[in-house]
């Protein structure tokens, strides 16, 4: 295929036809277009955009680049999922998926790896000893049918186009594009054969959409296309100026997710988990309204059933439960831990999620190139949260690193993430809008 005219067309701002976009995806997945040409194409899309017909065509071509899941229809449990546009410390999917299974849903969650400074569910799950996320369509459906939940990634025969493009966008600075994010997310979600979807769309300095208005546009792009494709979808607009919870880094986030499942996780994480679950209960008519739905989700979480479902999920995906239990008992699993303390008294009014995300990535928790190898146990935990009062010498966060030198560099950086005020400032709402 001569791909050059299509790159030129997009560079010059001309629209491509569905057939052309389908041809691009088919040829790329077949290895007939080199990465450097696709990179140029992605950059042209980044600057020129795609109109709604092109976005739809790209999404469907990516979905159909592999197998689409087929669930038995004679099962009363709705097939649902949640997806986030990416944040720092954003571990909502981990406790949410087993909770949803316990609420009577089927959850065939297909997630991604870390992108830029934002973490990815697959990288987090793979920090669990023995666990595999390479499930394939039959196993995803079989496991979802039998235990209500499966958590996997794109494979060579399931949305392979997104597997390839996702990794390439990450290292070519082409992630923050509304049509590319829409196509990436919905190619996965439409391949799951969902009845309902809840989107967690982040905005702020650590998100791909810096402003609330841009996040609203992204949410609208995703919600409208998903509904057009038959999936009952809603979106929450979520402030990503501070990390969610107190931990950022793959294994550290798994630990915090388990705390959430055990009822002693951070409040902001629990709020997001409950809001997503409640929304899906309402979207699928399993609950008459959000007030009842929130209570149903809270009661289910408190029952301990989702925590047991988590263990069941781990075993189903090959994890070594004894090794997981031993690992979770340890205070830290990275070779070095360094406390970073406050040099002043005051109320924290900012913990900059962008800086935290960069620290985690630079410690080895994220990728710089397509072949970067992730360090699963590095990151930051025990983070002080906006609104909290701290005294000089109080811990602002702990760095988990491979070497002392890296820990010290990260520790110096961590201090710059915090800003203090003499008095508490009004708390920023976490969920600012819904669609
Ligand atoms: N999540 C995805 O799956 N894709 C994106 O492009 C961004 C977030």
JSON list of N, CA, C and O in Angstrom, two decimals, residues 127-176:
[
{"chain": "A", "resi": 127, "resn": "UNK", "atom": "N", "xyz": [2.09, -6.43, 38.38]},
{"chain": "A", "resi": 127, "resn": "UNK", "atom": "CA", "xyz": [2.99, -6.40, 39.54]},
{"chain": "A", "resi": 127, "resn": "UNK", "atom": "C", "xyz": [2.59, -7.47, 40.56]},
{"chain": "A", "resi": 127, "resn": "UNK", "atom": "O", "xyz": [3.27, -7.67, 41.56]},
{"chain": "A", "resi": 128, "resn": "UNK", "atom": "N", "xyz": [1.50, -8.18, 40.29]},
{"chain": "A", "resi": 128, "resn": "UNK", "atom": "CA", "xyz": [1.05, -9.27, 41.18]},
{"chain": "A", "resi": 128, "resn": "UNK", "atom": "C", "xyz": [1.75, -10.56, 40.74]},
{"chain": "A", "resi": 128, "resn": "UNK", "atom": "O", "xyz": [1.66, -10.93, 39.56]},
{"chain": "A", "resi": 129, "resn": "UNK", "atom": "N", "xyz": [2.44, -11.26, 41.67]},
{"chain": "A", "resi": 129, "resn": "UNK", "atom": "CA", "xyz": [3.22, -12.43, 41.25]},
{"chain": "A", "resi": 129, "resn": "UNK", "atom": "C", "xyz": [2.39, -13.45, 40.48]},
{"chain": "A", "resi": 129, "resn": "UNK", "atom": "O", "xyz": [1.35, -13.90, 40.97]},
{"chain": "A", "resi": 130, "resn": "UNK", "atom": "N", "xyz": [2.85, -13.77, 39.28]},
{"chain": "A", "resi": 130, "resn": "UNK", "atom": "CA", "xyz": [2.25, -14.85, 38.49]},
{"chain": "A", "resi": 130, "resn": "UNK", "atom": "C", "xyz": [1.05, -14.45, 37.65]},
{"chain": "A", "resi": 130, "resn": "UNK", "atom": "O", "xyz": [0.63, -15.21, 36.77]},
{"chain": "A", "resi": 131, "resn": "UNK", "atom": "N", "xyz": [0.47, -13.30, 37.90]},
{"chain": "A", "resi": 131, "resn": "UNK", "atom": "CA", "xyz": [-0.79, -12.96, 37.22]},
{"chain": "A", "resi": 131, "resn": "UNK", "atom": "C", "xyz": [-0.57, -12.63, 35.74]},
{"chain": "A", "resi": 131, "resn": "UNK", "atom": "O", "xyz": [0.37, -11.92, 35.39]},
{"chain": "A", "resi": 132, "resn": "UNK", "atom": "N", "xyz": [-1.43, -13.17, 34.89]},
{"chain": "A", "resi": 132, "resn": "UNK", "atom": "CA", "xyz": [-1.35, -12.85, 33.47]},
{"chain": "A", "resi": 132, "resn": "UNK", "atom": "C", "xyz": [-2.53, -11.97, 33.06]},
{"chain": "A", "resi": 132, "resn": "UNK", "atom": "O", "xyz": [-3.64, -12.14, 33.56]},
{"chain": "A", "resi": 133, "resn": "UNK", "atom": "N", "xyz": [-2.26, -11.04, 32.14]},
{"chain": "A", "resi": 133, "resn": "UNK", "atom": "CA", "xyz": [-3.35, -10.22, 31.58]},
{"chain": "A", "resi": 133, "resn": "UNK", "atom": "C", "xyz": [-3.57, -10.58, 30.10]},
{"chain": "A", "resi": 133, "resn": "UNK", "atom": "O", "xyz": [-4.39, -9.96, 29.44]},
{"chain": "A", "resi": 134, "resn": "UNK", "atom": "N", "xyz": [-2.81, -11.56, 29.61]},
{"chain": "A", "resi": 134, "resn": "UNK", "atom": "CA", "xyz": [-2.95, -11.97, 28.21]},
{"chain": "A", "resi": 134, "resn": "UNK", "atom": "C", "xyz": [-3.97, -13.10, 28.15]},
{"chain": "A", "resi": 134, "resn": "UNK", "atom": "O", "xyz": [-3.60, -14.29, 28.15]},
{"chain": "A", "resi": 135, "resn": "UNK", "atom": "N", "xyz": [-5.24, -12.75, 28.11]},
{"chain": "A", "resi": 135, "resn": "UNK", "atom": "CA", "xyz": [-6.26, -13.78, 28.28]},
{"chain": "A", "resi": 135, "resn": "UNK", "atom": "C", "xyz": [-6.82, -14.32, 26.96]},
{"chain": "A", "resi": 135, "resn": "UNK", "atom": "O", "xyz": [-7.21, -15.48, 26.91]},
{"chain": "A", "resi": 136, "resn": "UNK", "atom": "N", "xyz": [-6.91, -13.51, 25.96]},
{"chain": "A", "resi": 136, "resn": "UNK", "atom": "CA", "xyz": [-7.52, -14.00, 24.71]},
{"chain": "A", "resi": 136, "resn": "UNK", "atom": "C", "xyz": [-9.04, -14.04, 24.84]},
{"chain": "A", "resi": 136, "resn": "UNK", "atom": "O", "xyz": [-9.57, -14.15, 25.94]},
{"chain": "A", "resi": 137, "resn": "UNK", "atom": "N", "xyz": [-9.75, -13.97, 23.69]},
{"chain": "A", "resi": 137, "resn": "UNK", "atom": "CA", "xyz": [-11.21, -13.83, 23.72]},
{"chain": "A", "resi": 137, "resn": "UNK", "atom": "C", "xyz": [-11.94, -14.96, 24.45]},
{"chain": "A", "resi": 137, "resn": "UNK", "atom": "O", "xyz": [-12.84, -14.71, 25.25]},
{"chain": "A", "resi": 138, "resn": "UNK", "atom": "N", "xyz": [-11.56, -16.22, 24.20]},
{"chain": "A", "resi": 138, "resn": "UNK", "atom": "CA", "xyz": [-12.32, -17.33, 24.80]},
{"chain": "A", "resi": 138, "resn": "UNK", "atom": "C", "xyz": [-12.17, -17.32, 26.32]},
{"chain": "A", "resi": 138, "resn": "UNK", "atom": "O", "xyz": [-13.13, -17.52, 27.06]},
{"chain": "A", "resi": 139, "resn": "UNK", "atom": "N", "xyz": [-10.95, -17.10, 26.76]},
{"chain": "A", "resi": 139, "resn": "UNK", "atom": "CA", "xyz": [-10.72, -17.10, 28.20]},
{"chain": "A", "resi": 139, "resn": "UNK", "atom": "C", "xyz": [-11.41, -15.91, 28.87]},
{"chain": "A", "resi": 139, "resn": "UNK", "atom": "O", "xyz": [-11.97, -16.04, 29.97]},
{"chain": "A", "resi": 140, "resn": "UNK", "atom": "N", "xyz": [-11.37, -14.76, 28.20]},
{"chain": "A", "resi": 140, "resn": "UNK", "atom": "CA", "xyz": [-12.05, -13.58, 28.77]},
{"chain": "A", "resi": 140, "resn": "UNK", "atom": "C", "xyz": [-13.54, -13.84, 28.96]},
{"chain": "A", "resi": 140, "resn": "UNK", "atom": "O", "xyz": [-14.12, -13.56, 30.01]},
{"chain": "A", "resi": 141, "resn": "UNK", "atom": "N", "xyz": [-14.15, -14.41, 27.91]},
{"chain": "A", "resi": 141, "resn": "UNK", "atom": "CA", "xyz": [-15.60, -14.69, 28.00]},
{"chain": "A", "resi": 141, "resn": "UNK", "atom": "C", "xyz": [-15.86, -15.78, 29.04]},
{"chain": "A", "resi": 141, "resn": "UNK", "atom": "O", "xyz": [-16.73, -15.65, 29.91]},
{"chain": "A", "resi": 142, "resn": "UNK", "atom": "N", "xyz": [-15.06, -16.86, 28.98]},
{"chain": "A", "resi": 142, "resn": "UNK", "atom": "CA", "xyz": [-15.27, -17.99, 29.90]},
{"chain": "A", "resi": 142, "resn": "UNK", "atom": "C", "xyz": [-15.14, -17.56, 31.36]},
{"chain": "A", "resi": 142, "resn": "UNK", "atom": "O", "xyz": [-15.98, -17.88, 32.20]},
{"chain": "A", "resi": 143, "resn": "UNK", "atom": "N", "xyz": [-14.09, -16.82, 31.64]},
{"chain": "A", "resi": 143, "resn": "UNK", "atom": "CA", "xyz": [-13.86, -16.39, 33.03]},
{"chain": "A", "resi": 143, "resn": "UNK", "atom": "C", "xyz": [-14.95, -15.41, 33.48]},
{"chain": "A", "resi": 143, "resn": "UNK", "atom": "O", "xyz": [-15.43, -15.47, 34.61]},
{"chain": "A", "resi": 144, "resn": "UNK", "atom": "N", "xyz": [-15.34, -14.51, 32.58]},
{"chain": "A", "resi": 144, "resn": "UNK", "atom": "CA", "xyz": [-16.39, -13.54, 32.94]},
{"chain": "A", "resi": 144, "resn": "UNK", "atom": "C", "xyz": [-17.70, -14.28, 33.22]},
{"chain": "A", "resi": 144, "resn": "UNK", "atom": "O", "xyz": [-18.42, -13.95, 34.17]},
{"chain": "A", "resi": 145, "resn": "UNK", "atom": "N", "xyz": [-17.99, -15.29, 32.39]},
{"chain": "A", "resi": 145, "resn": "UNK", "atom": "CA", "xyz": [-19.22, -16.05, 32.63]},
{"chain": "A", "resi": 145, "resn": "UNK", "atom": "C", "xyz": [-19.16, -16.79, 33.96]},
{"chain": "A", "resi": 145, "resn": "UNK", "atom": "O", "xyz": [-20.13, -16.84, 34.70]},
{"chain": "A", "resi": 146, "resn": "UNK", "atom": "N", "xyz": [-17.97, -17.34, 34.30]},
{"chain": "A", "resi": 146, "resn": "UNK", "atom": "CA", "xyz": [-17.95, -18.19, 35.50]},
{"chain": "A", "resi": 146, "resn": "UNK", "atom": "C", "xyz": [-17.78, -17.40, 36.79]},
{"chain": "A", "resi": 146, "resn": "UNK", "atom": "O", "xyz": [-18.44, -17.69, 37.77]},
{"chain": "A", "resi": 147, "resn": "UNK", "atom": "N", "xyz": [-16.94, -16.36, 36.82]},
{"chain": "A", "resi": 147, "resn": "UNK", "atom": "CA", "xyz": [-16.78, -15.65, 38.10]},
{"chain": "A", "resi": 147, "resn": "UNK", "atom": "C", "xyz": [-17.23, -14.19, 38.03]},
{"chain": "A", "resi": 147, "resn": "UNK", "atom": "O", "xyz": [-17.12, -13.45, 39.00]},
{"chain": "A", "resi": 148, "resn": "UNK", "atom": "N", "xyz": [-17.72, -13.77, 36.86]},
{"chain": "A", "resi": 148, "resn": "UNK", "atom": "CA", "xyz": [-18.29, -12.42, 36.76]},
{"chain": "A", "resi": 148, "resn": "UNK", "atom": "C", "xyz": [-17.29, -11.36, 36.34]},
{"chain": "A", "resi": 148, "resn": "UNK", "atom": "O", "xyz": [-17.69, -10.24, 36.02]},
{"chain": "A", "resi": 149, "resn": "UNK", "atom": "N", "xyz": [-15.99, -11.68, 36.33]},
{"chain": "A", "resi": 149, "resn": "UNK", "atom": "CA", "xyz": [-15.02, -10.63, 36.03]},
{"chain": "A", "resi": 149, "resn": "UNK", "atom": "C", "xyz": [-13.74, -11.22, 35.43]},
{"chain": "A", "resi": 149, "resn": "UNK", "atom": "O", "xyz": [-13.30, -12.30, 35.85]},
{"chain": "A", "resi": 150, "resn": "UNK", "atom": "N", "xyz": [-13.19, -10.48, 34.46]},
{"chain": "A", "resi": 150, "resn": "UNK", "atom": "CA", "xyz": [-11.87, -10.81, 33.91]},
{"chain": "A", "resi": 150, "resn": "UNK", "atom": "C", "xyz": [-11.20, -9.49, 33.58]},
{"chain": "A", "resi": 150, "resn": "UNK", "atom": "O", "xyz": [-11.87, -8.52, 33.20]},
{"chain": "A", "resi": 151, "resn": "UNK", "atom": "N", "xyz": [-9.89, -9.43, 33.77]},
{"chain": "A", "resi": 151, "resn": "UNK", "atom": "CA", "xyz": [-9.18, -8.17, 33.49]},
{"chain": "A", "resi": 151, "resn": "UNK", "atom": "C", "xyz": [-7.98, -8.48, 32.59]},
{"chain": "A", "resi": 151, "resn": "UNK", "atom": "O", "xyz": [-7.01, -9.08, 33.03]},
{"chain": "A", "resi": 152, "resn": "UNK", "atom": "N", "xyz": [-8.11, -8.07, 31.33]},
{"chain": "A", "resi": 152, "resn": "UNK", "atom": "CA", "xyz": [-7.04, -8.39, 30.38]},
{"chain": "A", "resi": 152, "resn": "UNK", "atom": "C", "xyz": [-6.67, -7.19, 29.53]},
{"chain": "A", "resi": 152, "resn": "UNK", "atom": "O", "xyz": [-7.14, -6.08, 29.76]},
{"chain": "A", "resi": 153, "resn": "UNK", "atom": "N", "xyz": [-5.80, -7.46, 28.54]},
{"chain": "A", "resi": 153, "resn": "UNK", "atom": "CA", "xyz": [-5.35, -6.40, 27.65]},
{"chain": "A", "resi": 153, "resn": "UNK", "atom": "C", "xyz": [-5.62, -6.77, 26.22]},
{"chain": "A", "resi": 153, "resn": "UNK", "atom": "O", "xyz": [-6.10, -7.87, 25.91]},
{"chain": "A", "resi": 154, "resn": "UNK", "atom": "N", "xyz": [-5.29, -5.83, 25.33]},
{"chain": "A", "resi": 154, "resn": "UNK", "atom": "CA", "xyz": [-5.38, -6.11, 23.91]},
{"chain": "A", "resi": 154, "resn": "UNK", "atom": "C", "xyz": [-4.37, -7.23, 23.61]},
{"chain": "A", "resi": 154, "resn": "UNK", "atom": "O", "xyz": [-3.31, -7.29, 24.23]},
{"chain": "A", "resi": 155, "resn": "UNK", "atom": "N", "xyz": [-4.71, -8.09, 22.65]},
{"chain": "A", "resi": 155, "resn": "UNK", "atom": "CA", "xyz": [-3.78, -9.16, 22.28]},
{"chain": "A", "resi": 155, "resn": "UNK", "atom": "C", "xyz": [-3.63, -9.16, 20.76]},
{"chain": "A", "resi": 155, "resn": "UNK", "atom": "O", "xyz": [-4.24, -8.33, 20.07]},
{"chain": "A", "resi": 156, "resn": "UNK", "atom": "N", "xyz": [-2.86, -10.15, 20.26]},
{"chain": "A", "resi": 156, "resn": "UNK", "atom": "CA", "xyz": [-2.66, -10.21, 18.81]},
{"chain": "A", "resi": 156, "resn": "UNK", "atom": "C", "xyz": [-3.96, -10.49, 18.09]},
{"chain": "A", "resi": 156, "resn": "UNK", "atom": "O", "xyz": [-4.11, -10.16, 16.92]},
{"chain": "A", "resi": 157, "resn": "UNK", "atom": "N", "xyz": [-4.96, -11.10, 18.78]},
{"chain": "A", "resi": 157, "resn": "UNK", "atom": "CA", "xyz": [-6.23, -11.35, 18.09]},
{"chain": "A", "resi": 157, "resn": "UNK", "atom": "C", "xyz": [-7.42, -10.62, 18.71]},
{"chain": "A", "resi": 157, "resn": "UNK", "atom": "O", "xyz": [-8.57, -10.89, 18.38]},
{"chain": "A", "resi": 158, "resn": "UNK", "atom": "N", "xyz": [-7.15, -9.67, 19.63]},
{"chain": "A", "resi": 158, "resn": "UNK", "atom": "CA", "xyz": [-8.23, -8.85, 20.17]},
{"chain": "A", "resi": 158, "resn": "UNK", "atom": "C", "xyz": [-7.77, -7.39, 20.16]},
{"chain": "A", "resi": 158, "resn": "UNK", "atom": "O", "xyz": [-6.82, -7.04, 20.84]},
{"chain": "A", "resi": 159, "resn": "UNK", "atom": "N", "xyz": [-8.39, -6.57, 19.37]},
{"chain": "A", "resi": 159, "resn": "UNK", "atom": "CA", "xyz": [-8.03, -5.17, 19.18]},
{"chain": "A", "resi": 159, "resn": "UNK", "atom": "C", "xyz": [-6.51, -5.00, 18.98]},
{"chain": "A", "resi": 159, "resn": "UNK", "atom": "O", "xyz": [-5.88, -4.14, 19.62]},
{"chain": "A", "resi": 160, "resn": "UNK", "atom": "N", "xyz": [-5.89, -5.78, 18.08]},
{"chain": "A", "resi": 160, "resn": "UNK", "atom": "CA", "xyz": [-4.45, -5.62, 17.88]},
{"chain": "A", "resi": 160, "resn": "UNK", "atom": "C", "xyz": [-4.08, -4.22, 17.41]},
{"chain": "A", "resi": 160, "resn": "UNK", "atom": "O", "xyz": [-2.98, -3.73, 17.71]},
{"chain": "A", "resi": 161, "resn": "UNK", "atom": "N", "xyz": [-5.00, -3.54, 16.71]},
{"chain": "A", "resi": 161, "resn": "UNK", "atom": "CA", "xyz": [-4.68, -2.19, 16.23]},
{"chain": "A", "resi": 161, "resn": "UNK", "atom": "C", "xyz": [-4.43, -1.26, 17.40]},
{"chain": "A", "resi": 161, "resn": "UNK", "atom": "O", "xyz": [-3.51, -0.44, 17.39]},
{"chain": "A", "resi": 162, "resn": "UNK", "atom": "N", "xyz": [-5.25, -1.39, 18.46]},
{"chain": "A", "resi": 162, "resn": "UNK", "atom": "CA", "xyz": [-5.04, -0.50, 19.61]},
{"chain": "A", "resi": 162, "resn": "UNK", "atom": "C", "xyz": [-3.77, -0.90, 20.36]},
{"chain": "A", "resi": 162, "resn": "UNK", "atom": "O", "xyz": [-3.04, -0.03, 20.86]},
{"chain": "A", "resi": 163, "resn": "UNK", "atom": "N", "xyz": [-3.48, -2.19, 20.42]},
{"chain": "A", "resi": 163, "resn": "UNK", "atom": "CA", "xyz": [-2.25, -2.62, 21.10]},
{"chain": "A", "resi": 163, "resn": "UNK", "atom": "C", "xyz": [-1.03, -1.92, 20.46]},
{"chain": "A", "resi": 163, "resn": "UNK", "atom": "O", "xyz": [-0.17, -1.38, 21.13]},
{"chain": "A", "resi": 164, "resn": "UNK", "atom": "N", "xyz": [-1.02, -1.90, 19.12]},
{"chain": "A", "resi": 164, "resn": "UNK", "atom": "CA", "xyz": [0.13, -1.32, 18.41]},
{"chain": "A", "resi": 164, "resn": "UNK", "atom": "C", "xyz": [0.11, 0.21, 18.49]},
{"chain": "A", "resi": 164, "resn": "UNK", "atom": "O", "xyz": [1.13, 0.84, 18.80]},
{"chain": "A", "resi": 165, "resn": "UNK", "atom": "N", "xyz": [-1.04, 0.79, 18.23]},
{"chain": "A", "resi": 165, "resn": "UNK", "atom": "CA", "xyz": [-1.12, 2.27, 18.19]},
{"chain": "A", "resi": 165, "resn": "UNK", "atom": "C", "xyz": [-0.92, 2.88, 19.57]},
{"chain": "A", "resi": 165, "resn": "UNK", "atom": "O", "xyz": [-0.28, 3.93, 19.71]},
{"chain": "A", "resi": 166, "resn": "UNK", "atom": "N", "xyz": [-1.43, 2.22, 20.57]},
{"chain": "A", "resi": 166, "resn": "UNK", "atom": "CA", "xyz": [-1.35, 2.71, 21.96]},
{"chain": "A", "resi": 166, "resn": "UNK", "atom": "C", "xyz": [0.13, 2.86, 22.35]},
{"chain": "A", "resi": 166, "resn": "UNK", "atom": "O", "xyz": [0.56, 3.89, 22.86]},
{"chain": "A", "resi": 167, "resn": "UNK", "atom": "N", "xyz": [0.90, 1.81, 22.06]},
{"chain": "A", "resi": 167, "resn": "UNK", "atom": "CA", "xyz": [2.32, 1.85, 22.43]},
{"chain": "A", "resi": 167, "resn": "UNK", "atom": "C", "xyz": [3.06, 2.92, 21.63]},
{"chain": "A", "resi": 167, "resn": "UNK", "atom": "O", "xyz": [3.95, 3.61, 22.15]},
{"chain": "A", "resi": 168, "resn": "UNK", "atom": "N", "xyz": [2.67, 3.07, 20.37]},
{"chain": "A", "resi": 168, "resn": "UNK", "atom": "CA", "xyz": [3.35, 4.05, 19.51]},
{"chain": "A", "resi": 168, "resn": "UNK", "atom": "C", "xyz": [2.99, 5.49, 19.91]},
{"chain": "A", "resi": 168, "resn": "UNK", "atom": "O", "xyz": [3.86, 6.38, 19.97]},
{"chain": "A", "resi": 169, "resn": "UNK", "atom": "N", "xyz": [1.73, 5.72, 20.21]},
{"chain": "A", "resi": 169, "resn": "UNK", "atom": "CA", "xyz": [1.30, 7.08, 20.64]},
{"chain": "A", "resi": 169, "resn": "UNK", "atom": "C", "xyz": [2.02, 7.49, 21.90]},
{"chain": "A", "resi": 169, "resn": "UNK", "atom": "O", "xyz": [2.38, 8.65, 22.09]},
{"chain": "A", "resi": 170, "resn": "UNK", "atom": "N", "xyz": [2.23, 6.51, 22.79]},
{"chain": "A", "resi": 170, "resn": "UNK", "atom": "CA", "xyz": [2.86, 6.81, 24.07]},
{"chain": "A", "resi": 170, "resn": "UNK", "atom": "C", "xyz": [4.25, 7.43, 23.89]},
{"chain": "A", "resi": 170, "resn": "UNK", "atom": "O", "xyz": [4.65, 8.28, 24.66]},
{"chain": "A", "resi": 171, "resn": "UNK", "atom": "N", "xyz": [4.97, 6.99, 22.86]},
{"chain": "A", "resi": 171, "resn": "UNK", "atom": "CA", "xyz": [6.35, 7.45, 22.70]},
{"chain": "A", "resi": 171, "resn": "UNK", "atom": "C", "xyz": [6.52, 8.43, 21.54]},
{"chain": "A", "resi": 171, "resn": "UNK", "atom": "O", "xyz": [7.65, 8.75, 21.14]},
{"chain": "A", "resi": 172, "resn": "UNK", "atom": "N", "xyz": [5.39, 8.90, 20.97]},
{"chain": "A", "resi": 172, "resn": "UNK", "atom": "CA", "xyz": [5.51, 9.89, 19.90]},
{"chain": "A", "resi": 172, "resn": "UNK", "atom": "C", "xyz": [4.73, 11.17, 20.25]},
{"chain": "A", "resi": 172, "resn": "UNK", "atom": "O", "xyz": [4.42, 11.97, 19.36]},
{"chain": "A", "resi": 173, "resn": "UNK", "atom": "N", "xyz": [4.40, 11.32, 21.53]},
{"chain": "A", "resi": 173, "resn": "UNK", "atom": "CA", "xyz": [3.72, 12.53, 22.01]},
{"chain": "A", "resi": 173, "resn": "UNK", "atom": "C", "xyz": [2.40, 12.79, 21.27]},
{"chain": "A", "resi": 173, "resn": "UNK", "atom": "O", "xyz": [2.05, 13.93, 20.99]},
{"chain": "A", "resi": 174, "resn": "UNK", "atom": "N", "xyz": [1.69, 11.72, 20.95]},
{"chain": "A", "resi": 174, "resn": "UNK", "atom": "CA", "xyz": [0.43, 11.88, 20.21]},
{"chain": "A", "resi": 174, "resn": "UNK", "atom": "C", "xyz": [-0.77, 11.34, 20.99]},
{"chain": "A", "resi": 174, "resn": "UNK", "atom": "O", "xyz": [-1.80, 11.02, 20.40]},
{"chain": "A", "resi": 175, "resn": "UNK", "atom": "N", "xyz": [-0.62, 11.24, 22.30]},
{"chain": "A", "resi": 175, "resn": "UNK", "atom": "CA", "xyz": [-1.76, 10.75, 23.09]},
{"chain": "A", "resi": 175, "resn": "UNK", "atom": "C", "xyz": [-2.88, 11.78, 23.21]},
{"chain": "A", "resi": 175, "resn": "UNK", "atom": "O", "xyz": [-4.04, 11.47, 22.96]},
{"chain": "A", "resi": 176, "resn": "UNK", "atom": "N", "xyz": [-2.59, 13.04, 23.57]},
{"chain": "A", "resi": 176, "resn": "UNK", "atom": "CA", "xyz": [-3.70, 13.94, 23.93]},
{"chain": "A", "resi": 176, "resn": "UNK", "atom": "C", "xyz": [-4.49, 14.47, 22.74]},
{"chain": "A", "resi": 176, "resn": "UNK", "atom": "O", "xyz": [-4.52, 15.66, 22.47]}
]
